[in-house]
């Protein structure tokens, strides 16, 4: 089962390094966009100047890039990769730097979003993409801080069924020791931040501190084969809510994606982060073979109107936090047998819901993950009768549901008969306290008919058990 040694094993060590090991970018030559012709007035097209800036910094091998305080730098063009309309436009590409500071200095980089993505590549893809304003490849010791990136995705349109393109706010490719601090990345046509490797070079040790990734069309952050990605005091919210019609699935706050071309599985850890009102999952990790570790420590979030926490990975842990209208779904999305076991521990948190269709636990995966849910509080406060047949649904012999406090409000009852709350088939259910302010008529009940082990369950109010 899940031990602390396994949950914080060797793969997690990199994410738990002390702050003193975090390296600042090396000092070097200082550059400004204005040296390369940028106006920074929010109207002129500063794209050519930013391209020249990135090219010169890359030739120098790094340095300090300082934007004008509070200025707005406009990128007023987009990419077209298809001949004969190839535009010659590329991303703002910092490549091969060792020691690089991007000091946005309170400035905004405003990226063109008012264009149409036509399905001109096999009908499902487009040759047109937004410019990535900060693209880092094969760099080390990078620090980007203190500003805003706006992708203007609310103005973007696309043909139906056209997949997302590389229109990210920040793209990190095969880099190590990257620090993102105090940045707001919003309204990009793909992801706020996208991290991946290339050519056998894996991205490692990427830390985000006080970074807000909001209103991006596809994901807040994607980790596609990166090791030791750590987020502290960040927000991954409102994904898929661009203010216009532009949205691309899966719409997660954070997506830990399969990266089968790399030999190293992905790792992600979040501490004191928010995951609010995303159109998809707060966190989605759907392949335990390529998602080695996901930890959420003292994080919180709200569903819309409710959503599933998808943690189908080798080791996943949720400790503490407050979660509202979000369902724990162990093994969800694992529709085939993987070579790696799925392990999930959820403890010490508060899970509440006021949506009649919300159920806190859904564990019916054929993967039969090793699930341990313990010492949590579950508060079910629907203002009207529940629409779900089962609020806690489990058919997993590897599931342990222990030492939890569950309160079900009387407003969720639909009449004078029995309303089923928990259906536990094959699970181990011990030392939980089930309570309600319902005093009758009718009652809430749990069905333990095929549970593996039931011990010391307690009930208060019009709550009862059956089938044990």
Tab-separated table of C-alpha atoms in Angstrom:
chain	number	residue	atom	x	y	z
A	1	UNK	CA	0.000	0.000	0.000
A	2	UNK	CA	1.074	3.635	0.282
A	3	UNK	CA	3.918	4.370	2.659
A	4	UNK	CA	5.500	7.726	3.300
A	5	UNK	CA	8.749	6.331	1.972
A	6	UNK	CA	7.105	5.577	-1.342
A	7	UNK	CA	5.190	8.842	-1.503
A	8	UNK	CA	8.285	10.978	-0.915
A	9	UNK	CA	10.822	8.701	-2.501
A	10	UNK	CA	13.774	9.346	-4.693
A	11	UNK	CA	11.722	10.862	-7.485
A	12	UNK	CA	10.343	13.464	-5.078
A	13	UNK	CA	13.692	14.473	-3.633
A	14	UNK	CA	14.439	17.002	-6.364
A	15	UNK	CA	11.167	18.781	-5.628
A	16	UNK	CA	12.033	19.079	-1.922
A	17	UNK	CA	15.437	20.752	-2.250
A	18	UNK	CA	15.985	23.613	0.222
A	19	UNK	CA	15.557	27.139	-1.048
A	20	UNK	CA	19.288	27.789	-0.699
A	21	UNK	CA	19.939	25.513	-3.666
A	22	UNK	CA	17.786	27.599	-6.006
A	23	UNK	CA	20.143	29.352	-8.368
A	24	UNK	CA	19.710	32.865	-9.621
A	25	UNK	CA	20.626	33.634	-13.188
A	26	UNK	CA	24.209	34.675	-13.694
A	27	UNK	CA	24.978	38.330	-14.028
A	28	UNK	CA	26.125	39.561	-17.426
A	29	UNK	CA	25.521	42.119	-20.106
A	30	UNK	CA	22.303	44.093	-19.735
A	31	UNK	CA	19.922	44.460	-22.671
A	32	UNK	CA	16.723	46.445	-23.154
A	33	UNK	CA	14.083	46.105	-25.878
A	34	UNK	CA	14.554	49.797	-26.683
A	35	UNK	CA	18.157	49.145	-27.757
A	36	UNK	CA	16.698	47.095	-30.617
A	37	UNK	CA	13.993	49.571	-31.634
A	38	UNK	CA	11.043	48.731	-29.371
A	39	UNK	CA	8.610	51.552	-28.585
A	40	UNK	CA	6.807	49.944	-25.639
A	41	UNK	CA	3.765	52.157	-26.115
A	42	UNK	CA	1.174	49.388	-26.642
A	43	UNK	CA	0.459	50.525	-30.221
A	44	UNK	CA	3.583	50.037	-32.314
A	45	UNK	CA	4.518	46.514	-33.361
A	46	UNK	CA	7.526	45.601	-31.209
A	47	UNK	CA	7.842	42.102	-32.657
A	48	UNK	CA	10.946	42.819	-34.830
A	49	UNK	CA	12.744	44.450	-31.910
A	50	UNK	CA	11.976	41.541	-29.552
A	51	UNK	CA	13.225	39.035	-32.133
A	52	UNK	CA	16.486	40.946	-32.532
A	53	UNK	CA	16.791	41.213	-28.752
A	54	UNK	CA	16.362	37.454	-28.222
A	55	UNK	CA	18.809	36.644	-31.018
A	56	UNK	CA	21.501	38.933	-29.581
A	57	UNK	CA	21.030	37.611	-26.036
A	58	UNK	CA	21.286	34.055	-27.376
A	59	UNK	CA	24.493	34.919	-29.249
A	60	UNK	CA	25.900	36.351	-26.013
A	61	UNK	CA	24.993	33.157	-24.162
A	62	UNK	CA	22.784	34.960	-21.645
A	63	UNK	CA	22.633	38.211	-19.720
A	64	UNK	CA	19.998	40.460	-18.178
A	65	UNK	CA	17.019	41.667	-20.200
A	66	UNK	CA	15.267	44.581	-18.522
A	67	UNK	CA	11.959	45.835	-19.882
A	68	UNK	CA	10.756	49.381	-19.376
A	69	UNK	CA	8.891	49.854	-16.086
A	70	UNK	CA	5.155	49.505	-16.642
A	71	UNK	CA	5.396	49.659	-20.422
A	72	UNK	CA	3.345	47.587	-22.900
A	73	UNK	CA	5.192	45.800	-25.695
A	74	UNK	CA	2.927	44.793	-28.563
A	75	UNK	CA	3.421	41.742	-30.792
A	76	UNK	CA	1.097	42.565	-33.677
A	77	UNK	CA	1.500	39.515	-35.908
A	78	UNK	CA	0.990	35.751	-35.875
A	79	UNK	CA	2.691	32.688	-37.358
A	80	UNK	CA	1.757	31.086	-40.638
A	81	UNK	CA	3.708	27.936	-41.385
A	82	UNK	CA	2.058	26.847	-44.614
A	83	UNK	CA	3.484	27.632	-48.058
A	84	UNK	CA	2.790	29.933	-49.944
A	85	UNK	CA	1.430	32.033	-47.075
A	86	UNK	CA	4.424	31.321	-44.818
A	87	UNK	CA	4.873	34.517	-42.873
A	88	UNK	CA	8.453	34.179	-41.654
A	89	UNK	CA	7.244	34.961	-38.150
A	90	UNK	CA	8.572	32.879	-35.274
A	91	UNK	CA	8.539	32.843	-31.499
A	92	UNK	CA	10.622	35.142	-29.314
A	93	UNK	CA	13.298	32.504	-28.941
A	94	UNK	CA	16.034	32.495	-26.291
A	95	UNK	CA	18.268	29.550	-27.141
A	96	UNK	CA	21.370	28.067	-25.548
A	97	UNK	CA	21.638	30.614	-22.736
A	98	UNK	CA	23.468	29.821	-19.510
A	99	UNK	CA	22.563	32.497	-16.988
A	100	UNK	CA	19.598	34.569	-18.199
A	101	UNK	CA	17.387	37.034	-16.352
A	102	UNK	CA	14.196	38.375	-17.938
A	103	UNK	CA	13.117	41.276	-15.734
A	104	UNK	CA	9.721	42.333	-17.035
A	105	UNK	CA	9.840	45.184	-14.519
A	106	UNK	CA	6.055	45.496	-14.323
A	107	UNK	CA	5.695	45.544	-18.108
A	108	UNK	CA	3.145	43.717	-20.257
A	109	UNK	CA	3.844	41.781	-23.449
A	110	UNK	CA	0.618	41.996	-25.436
A	111	UNK	CA	0.316	39.267	-28.089
A	112	UNK	CA	-1.912	39.491	-31.151
A	113	UNK	CA	-5.026	37.364	-30.716
A	114	UNK	CA	-7.390	38.788	-33.324
A	115	UNK	CA	-6.888	36.227	-36.093
A	116	UNK	CA	-8.657	33.125	-37.402
A	117	UNK	CA	-7.213	29.606	-37.242
A	118	UNK	CA	-8.413	27.877	-40.395
A	119	UNK	CA	-8.391	24.069	-40.588
A	120	UNK	CA	-6.062	24.037	-43.574
A	121	UNK	CA	-3.927	21.067	-42.440
A	122	UNK	CA	-5.843	17.798	-42.871
A	123	UNK	CA	-8.963	19.583	-41.708
A	124	UNK	CA	-8.126	19.190	-38.015
A	125	UNK	CA	-5.043	21.387	-37.658
A	126	UNK	CA	-4.169	24.926	-38.609
A	127	UNK	CA	-1.056	26.513	-40.047
A	128	UNK	CA	-1.698	29.706	-38.075
A	129	UNK	CA	-0.585	30.122	-34.479
A	130	UNK	CA	-0.007	32.837	-31.942
A	131	UNK	CA	3.543	33.945	-31.188
A	132	UNK	CA	5.066	32.598	-27.958
A	133	UNK	CA	6.497	35.721	-26.279
A	134	UNK	CA	8.958	33.845	-24.029
A	135	UNK	CA	10.365	30.691	-25.638
A	136	UNK	CA	13.364	29.126	-23.873
A	137	UNK	CA	15.224	26.189	-25.419
A	138	UNK	CA	18.358	24.400	-24.194
A	139	UNK	CA	18.884	27.063	-21.526
A	140	UNK	CA	20.018	26.789	-17.908
A	141	UNK	CA	19.858	29.084	-14.874
A	142	UNK	CA	16.939	31.158	-16.162
A	143	UNK	CA	14.962	33.678	-14.112
A	144	UNK	CA	11.852	35.418	-15.513
A	145	UNK	CA	9.967	37.714	-13.176
A	146	UNK	CA	7.666	40.604	-12.502
A	147	UNK	CA	5.175	41.249	-15.301
A	148	UNK	CA	2.237	40.215	-17.448
A	149	UNK	CA	1.827	38.232	-20.652
A	150	UNK	CA	-1.513	38.649	-22.440
A	151	UNK	CA	-2.395	36.336	-25.337
A	152	UNK	CA	-5.775	37.939	-26.175
A	153	UNK	CA	-7.363	34.538	-26.907
A	154	UNK	CA	-10.793	36.054	-26.374
A	155	UNK	CA	-10.423	37.597	-29.831
A	156	UNK	CA	-9.230	34.408	-31.563
A	157	UNK	CA	-11.581	32.335	-33.725
A	158	UNK	CA	-11.094	28.940	-35.359
A	159	UNK	CA	-12.784	26.461	-37.641
A	160	UNK	CA	-14.632	23.726	-35.847
A	161	UNK	CA	-12.565	20.728	-34.677
A	162	UNK	CA	-9.242	22.508	-35.206
A	163	UNK	CA	-6.750	21.309	-32.582
A	164	UNK	CA	-4.691	23.652	-30.485
A	165	UNK	CA	-1.344	24.929	-31.723
A	166	UNK	CA	1.799	26.090	-29.905
A	167	UNK	CA	0.296	29.398	-28.817
A	168	UNK	CA	1.645	29.282	-25.253
A	169	UNK	CA	2.587	32.155	-23.006
A	170	UNK	CA	5.882	30.643	-21.841
A	171	UNK	CA	7.467	27.602	-23.470
A	172	UNK	CA	10.335	25.765	-21.752
A	173	UNK	CA	12.053	23.155	-23.934
A	174	UNK	CA	14.948	21.070	-22.672
A	175	UNK	CA	15.942	23.573	-19.978
A	176	UNK	CA	17.232	23.220	-16.422
A	177	UNK	CA	17.053	25.378	-13.305
A	178	UNK	CA	14.318	27.723	-14.482
A	179	UNK	CA	12.605	30.150	-12.088
A	180	UNK	CA	9.358	31.957	-12.896
A	181	UNK	CA	8.330	34.540	-10.299
A	182	UNK	CA	5.524	37.075	-9.920
A	183	UNK	CA	4.159	36.733	-13.451
A	184	UNK	CA	0.548	36.753	-14.698
A	185	UNK	CA	0.093	34.741	-17.911
A	186	UNK	CA	-3.439	34.893	-19.272
A	187	UNK	CA	-5.648	34.461	-22.332
A	188	UNK	CA	-3.286	32.413	-24.491
A	189	UNK	CA	-4.666	30.202	-27.249
A	190	UNK	CA	-3.000	27.099	-25.815
A	191	UNK	CA	-1.289	26.918	-22.389
A	192	UNK	CA	-0.056	29.528	-19.969
A	193	UNK	CA	3.174	27.559	-19.465
A	194	UNK	CA	4.255	24.509	-21.477
A	195	UNK	CA	7.257	22.426	-20.353
A	196	UNK	CA	8.794	19.638	-22.402
A	197	UNK	CA	12.071	18.161	-23.617
A	198	UNK	CA	13.567	17.819	-27.038
A	199	UNK	CA	16.122	15.557	-28.653
A	200	UNK	CA	16.733	13.542	-25.515
A	201	UNK	CA	17.214	16.664	-23.381
A	202	UNK	CA	14.660	16.644	-20.533
A	203	UNK	CA	13.563	19.806	-18.746
A	204	UNK	CA	14.518	19.659	-15.056
A	205	UNK	CA	14.090	21.752	-11.915
A	206	UNK	CA	11.465	24.291	-12.962
A	207	UNK	CA	10.005	26.371	-10.124
A	208	UNK	CA	7.062	28.738	-10.229
A	209	UNK	CA	6.470	31.180	-7.373
A	210	UNK	CA	3.462	33.506	-7.235
A	211	UNK	CA	2.669	32.835	-10.886
A	212	UNK	CA	-0.937	33.266	-12.023
A	213	UNK	CA	-2.002	31.212	-15.036
A	214	UNK	CA	-5.584	32.203	-15.770
A	215	UNK	CA	-8.087	32.196	-18.653
A	216	UNK	CA	-5.854	30.248	-21.015
A	217	UNK	CA	-7.648	28.239	-23.678
A	218	UNK	CA	-6.252	24.721	-23.193
A	219	UNK	CA	-4.279	24.362	-19.927
A	220	UNK	CA	-2.880	26.553	-17.220
A	221	UNK	CA	0.321	24.517	-17.159
A	222	UNK	CA	1.391	21.411	-19.074
A	223	UNK	CA	4.214	19.181	-17.897
A	224	UNK	CA	5.067	16.895	-20.784
A	225	UNK	CA	8.037	14.920	-19.556
A	226	UNK	CA	9.757	17.273	-17.092
A	227	UNK	CA	11.363	16.381	-13.763
A	228	UNK	CA	10.951	18.346	-10.526
A	229	UNK	CA	8.388	20.955	-11.542
A	230	UNK	CA	7.375	22.776	-8.344
A	231	UNK	CA	4.719	25.485	-7.950
A	232	UNK	CA	4.350	27.556	-4.774
A	233	UNK	CA	1.598	30.117	-4.077
A	234	UNK	CA	0.405	29.961	-7.695
A	235	UNK	CA	-3.012	30.034	-9.384
A	236	UNK	CA	-4.110	27.675	-12.164
A	237	UNK	CA	-7.617	28.914	-12.786
A	238	UNK	CA	-10.354	29.739	-15.275
A	239	UNK	CA	-8.817	27.547	-17.990
A	240	UNK	CA	-11.046	27.453	-21.062
A	241	UNK	CA	-12.750	30.708	-20.093
A	242	UNK	CA	-11.192	33.173	-22.507
A	243	UNK	CA	-14.085	35.616	-22.708
A	244	UNK	CA	-14.808	34.520	-26.289
A	245	UNK	CA	-15.644	31.298	-28.094
A	246	UNK	CA	-12.091	29.992	-28.210
A	247	UNK	CA	-11.552	26.873	-26.058
A	248	UNK	CA	-9.509	23.705	-26.502
A	249	UNK	CA	-9.902	20.517	-24.445
A	250	UNK	CA	-9.043	19.267	-21.907
A	251	UNK	CA	-9.210	22.639	-20.131
A	252	UNK	CA	-7.290	21.575	-17.017
A	253	UNK	CA	-5.594	23.763	-14.467
A	254	UNK	CA	-2.510	21.530	-14.708
A	255	UNK	CA	-2.012	18.633	-17.111
A	256	UNK	CA	0.740	16.084	-16.512
A	257	UNK	CA	0.817	14.603	-19.992
A	258	UNK	CA	2.282	11.412	-21.404
A	259	UNK	CA	5.679	12.055	-22.938
A	260	UNK	CA	6.535	8.668	-24.358
A	261	UNK	CA	9.462	10.026	-26.377
A	262	UNK	CA	11.408	10.615	-23.127
A	263	UNK	CA	12.745	8.020	-20.771
A	264	UNK	CA	12.016	10.035	-17.596
A	265	UNK	CA	8.453	10.258	-16.222
A	266	UNK	CA	6.938	13.621	-15.331
A	267	UNK	CA	6.844	15.047	-11.797
A	268	UNK	CA	4.741	17.903	-10.415
A	269	UNK	CA	4.370	19.303	-6.915
A	270	UNK	CA	2.170	22.213	-5.821
A	271	UNK	CA	2.129	23.928	-2.434
A	272	UNK	CA	-0.519	26.470	-1.369
A	273	UNK	CA	-1.826	26.826	-4.917
A	274	UNK	CA	-5.346	27.595	-6.184
A	275	UNK	CA	-7.256	25.645	-8.841
A	276	UNK	CA	-10.529	27.485	-9.477
A	277	UNK	CA	-13.304	27.287	-12.039
A	278	UNK	CA	-11.450	25.409	-14.768
A	279	UNK	CA	-13.601	23.903	-17.508
A	280	UNK	CA	-11.729	20.623	-17.085
A	281	UNK	CA	-10.007	18.921	-14.174
A	282	UNK	CA	-8.086	20.923	-11.565
A	283	UNK	CA	-5.212	18.503	-12.154
A	284	UNK	CA	-5.168	15.792	-14.831
A	285	UNK	CA	-2.565	13.013	-14.819
A	286	UNK	CA	-3.877	10.065	-16.797
A	287	UNK	CA	-0.987	7.680	-17.352
A	288	UNK	CA	0.963	6.144	-14.443
A	289	UNK	CA	3.722	4.932	-16.747
A	290	UNK	CA	4.689	8.502	-17.652
A	291	UNK	CA	3.426	10.437	-14.599
A	292	UNK	CA	5.689	9.384	-11.749
A	293	UNK	CA	4.719	11.809	-9.010
A	294	UNK	CA	2.002	14.396	-8.372
A	295	UNK	CA	1.698	16.048	-4.961
A	296	UNK	CA	-0.778	18.754	-3.899
A	297	UNK	CA	0.088	20.107	-0.464
A	298	UNK	CA	-2.280	22.565	1.261
A	299	UNK	CA	-3.825	23.551	-2.060
A	300	UNK	CA	-7.445	24.528	-2.661
A	301	UNK	CA	-9.924	24.854	-5.482
A	302	UNK	CA	-13.493	25.051	-6.718
A	303	UNK	CA	-15.178	23.044	-9.451
A	304	UNK	CA	-17.485	24.340	-12.130
A	305	UNK	CA	-20.109	23.195	-11.293
A	306	UNK	CA	-18.121	20.145	-10.254
A	307	UNK	CA	-15.157	18.394	-11.768
A	308	UNK	CA	-12.940	15.374	-11.265
A	309	UNK	CA	-9.466	15.329	-9.785
A	310	UNK	CA	-7.752	12.896	-12.179
A	311	UNK	CA	-4.613	11.484	-10.574
A	312	UNK	CA	-3.834	8.259	-12.404
A	313	UNK	CA	-0.124	8.201	-11.744
A	314	UNK	CA	2.504	6.056	-10.085
A	315	UNK	CA	2.423	8.089	-6.869
A	316	UNK	CA	-0.124	10.812	-6.099
A	317	UNK	CA	-0.753	12.555	-2.840
A	318	UNK	CA	-3.223	15.255	-1.762
A	319	UNK	CA	-2.589	16.559	1.736
A	320	UNK	CA	-4.713	19.240	3.360
A	321	UNK	CA	-6.481	22.046	1.548
A	322	UNK	CA	-10.092	22.990	0.877
A	323	UNK	CA	-11.820	21.621	-2.216
A	324	UNK	CA	-15.341	22.563	-3.300
A	325	UNK	CA	-17.480	20.644	-5.840
A	326	UNK	CA	-14.445	18.603	-6.891
A	327	UNK	CA	-14.603	14.824	-7.007
A	328	UNK	CA	-11.819	12.417	-6.079
A	329	UNK	CA	-11.638	9.983	-9.019
A	330	UNK	CA	-8.837	7.433	-8.486
A	331	UNK	CA	-7.729	5.792	-11.697
A	332	UNK	CA	-10.185	7.791	-13.782
A	333	UNK	CA	-9.198	7.821	-17.430
A	334	UNK	CA	-7.123	4.641	-17.123
A	335	UNK	CA	-8.992	2.623	-19.723
A	336	UNK	CA	-6.250	0.096	-20.308
A	337	UNK	CA	-3.891	-1.871	-18.110
A	338	UNK	CA	-0.618	-0.053	-17.525
A	339	UNK	CA	2.635	-1.652	-16.450
A	340	UNK	CA	2.842	0.612	-13.389
A	341	UNK	CA	0.517	0.527	-10.385
A	342	UNK	CA	-1.585	3.560	-9.521
A	343	UNK	CA	-1.207	4.845	-5.933
A	344	UNK	CA	-3.247	7.676	-4.416
A	345	UNK	CA	-3.352	9.033	-0.865
A	346	UNK	CA	-5.796	11.786	0.169
A	347	UNK	CA	-5.592	13.071	3.751
A	348	UNK	CA	-6.268	16.002	6.037
A	349	UNK	CA	-8.420	18.017	3.646
A	350	UNK	CA	-11.916	19.481	3.562
A	351	UNK	CA	-14.061	18.374	0.601
A	352	UNK	CA	-17.367	20.217	0.328
A	353	UNK	CA	-20.123	20.450	-2.225
A	354	UNK	CA	-23.415	22.254	-2.737
A	355	UNK	CA	-24.237	20.934	-6.204
A	356	UNK	CA	-26.981	18.265	-6.339
A	357	UNK	CA	-24.989	16.339	-8.944
A	358	UNK	CA	-21.756	16.217	-6.955
A	359	UNK	CA	-20.363	13.093	-5.346
A	360	UNK	CA	-17.074	13.242	-3.402
A	361	UNK	CA	-15.569	9.846	-4.330
A	362	UNK	CA	-15.817	7.857	-7.562
A	363	UNK	CA	-13.590	4.755	-7.609
A	364	UNK	CA	-14.792	2.351	-10.296
A	365	UNK	CA	-11.653	2.137	-12.426
A	366	UNK	CA	-10.689	-1.229	-13.873
A	367	UNK	CA	-7.138	-0.253	-12.958
A	368	UNK	CA	-8.049	-0.908	-9.275
A	369	UNK	CA	-5.673	1.735	-7.918
A	370	UNK	CA	-4.212	1.549	-4.419
A	371	UNK	CA	-6.340	4.264	-2.835
A	372	UNK	CA	-6.141	5.465	0.760
A	373	UNK	CA	-8.565	8.252	1.745
A	374	UNK	CA	-8.231	9.094	5.423
A	375	UNK	CA	-8.666	11.827	8.044
A	376	UNK	CA	-10.658	14.160	5.776
A	377	UNK	CA	-13.885	16.094	6.334
A	378	UNK	CA	-16.621	15.718	3.714
A	379	UNK	CA	-19.434	18.299	3.823
A	380	UNK	CA	-22.392	17.662	1.513
A	381	UNK	CA	-24.696	20.684	1.633
A	382	UNK	CA	-26.855	20.515	-1.464
A	383	UNK	CA	-29.772	22.986	-1.204
A	384	UNK	CA	-32.032	20.427	-2.948
A	385	UNK	CA	-32.267	16.617	-3.188
A	386	UNK	CA	-29.195	14.935	-4.617
A	387	UNK	CA	-29.358	13.824	-8.237
A	388	UNK	CA	-26.656	11.202	-7.710
A	389	UNK	CA	-27.709	7.649	-6.794
A	390	UNK	CA	-24.452	7.210	-4.857
A	391	UNK	CA	-22.470	10.054	-3.357
A	392	UNK	CA	-19.591	7.776	-2.354
A	393	UNK	CA	-19.190	5.048	-4.951
A	394	UNK	CA	-16.488	2.438	-4.724
A	395	UNK	CA	-15.996	-0.957	-6.366
A	396	UNK	CA	-12.286	-1.367	-5.741
A	397	UNK	CA	-10.780	-4.041	-3.467
A	398	UNK	CA	-7.662	-1.874	-3.082
A	399	UNK	CA	-9.579	1.082	-1.633
A	400	UNK	CA	-9.272	2.079	2.038
A	401	UNK	CA	-11.693	4.690	3.372
A	402	UNK	CA	-10.745	5.349	6.995
A	403	UNK	CA	-11.063	7.885	9.840
A	404	UNK	CA	-13.086	10.420	7.854
A	405	UNK	CA	-15.863	12.751	9.066
A	406	UNK	CA	-18.861	12.929	6.719
A	407	UNK	CA	-21.772	15.343	7.141
A	408	UNK	CA	-24.821	15.188	4.843
A	409	UNK	CA	-27.307	18.059	5.065
A	410	UNK	CA	-30.991	17.180	5.416
A	411	UNK	CA	-31.781	19.334	2.352
A	412	UNK	CA	-30.239	16.587	0.201
A	413	UNK	CA	-32.937	14.061	1.143
A	414	UNK	CA	-35.699	13.517	-1.404
A	415	UNK	CA	-38.587	12.162	0.694
A	416	UNK	CA	-39.654	9.741	3.373
A	417	UNK	CA	-37.710	6.646	2.257
A	418	UNK	CA	-34.047	5.733	2.405
A	419	UNK	CA	-31.557	7.763	0.375
A	420	UNK	CA	-28.336	5.904	-0.398
A	421	UNK	CA	-25.156	7.867	0.333
A	422	UNK	CA	-22.346	5.312	0.172
A	423	UNK	CA	-21.966	2.179	-1.966
A	424	UNK	CA	-18.839	0.274	-0.957
A	425	UNK	CA	-18.106	-2.924	-2.888
A	426	UNK	CA	-14.840	-4.662	-2.075
A	427	UNK	CA	-13.438	-1.713	-0.106
A	428	UNK	CA	-12.098	-1.505	3.433
A	429	UNK	CA	-14.208	0.990	5.415
A	430	UNK	CA	-13.200	1.736	9.002
A	431	UNK	CA	-13.667	4.244	11.825
A	432	UNK	CA	-15.590	6.835	9.817
A	433	UNK	CA	-18.239	9.063	11.371
A	434	UNK	CA	-21.343	9.656	9.254
A	435	UNK	CA	-23.694	12.398	10.460
A	436	UNK	CA	-26.688	14.423	9.318
A	437	UNK	CA	-29.020	17.042	10.708
A	438	UNK	CA	-31.925	15.054	9.220
A	439	UNK	CA	-34.212	13.738	11.942
A	440	UNK	CA	-36.749	12.072	9.678
A	441	UNK	CA	-38.996	11.135	8.104
A	442	UNK	CA	-36.670	8.993	6.039
A	443	UNK	CA	-32.974	8.495	6.534
A	444	UNK	CA	-29.624	8.403	4.787
A	445	UNK	CA	-27.971	4.979	4.507
A	446	UNK	CA	-24.691	3.345	3.478
A	447	UNK	CA	-24.609	0.001	1.717
A	448	UNK	CA	-21.694	-2.196	2.796
A	449	UNK	CA	-23.085	-5.328	1.161
A	450	UNK	CA	-19.911	-6.397	-0.612
A	451	UNK	CA	-17.323	-4.452	1.369
A	452	UNK	CA	-14.117	-6.321	2.166
A	453	UNK	CA	-13.939	-5.078	5.765
A	454	UNK	CA	-16.221	-2.825	7.829
A	455	UNK	CA	-15.142	-1.826	11.343
A	456	UNK	CA	-16.187	0.756	13.937
A	457	UNK	CA	-18.389	2.856	11.685
A	458	UNK	CA	-20.368	5.491	13.641
A	459	UNK	CA	-23.640	7.192	12.714
A	460	UNK	CA	-25.451	10.308	14.002
A	461	UNK	CA	-28.907	11.645	13.177
A	462	UNK	CA	-31.111	9.832	10.654
A	463	UNK	CA	-28.206	7.836	9.280
A	464	UNK	CA	-27.950	4.052	9.103
A	465	UNK	CA	-26.162	1.157	7.470
A	466	UNK	CA	-27.331	-1.770	5.442
A	467	UNK	CA	-25.879	-4.938	3.973
A	468	UNK	CA	-22.996	-5.252	6.460
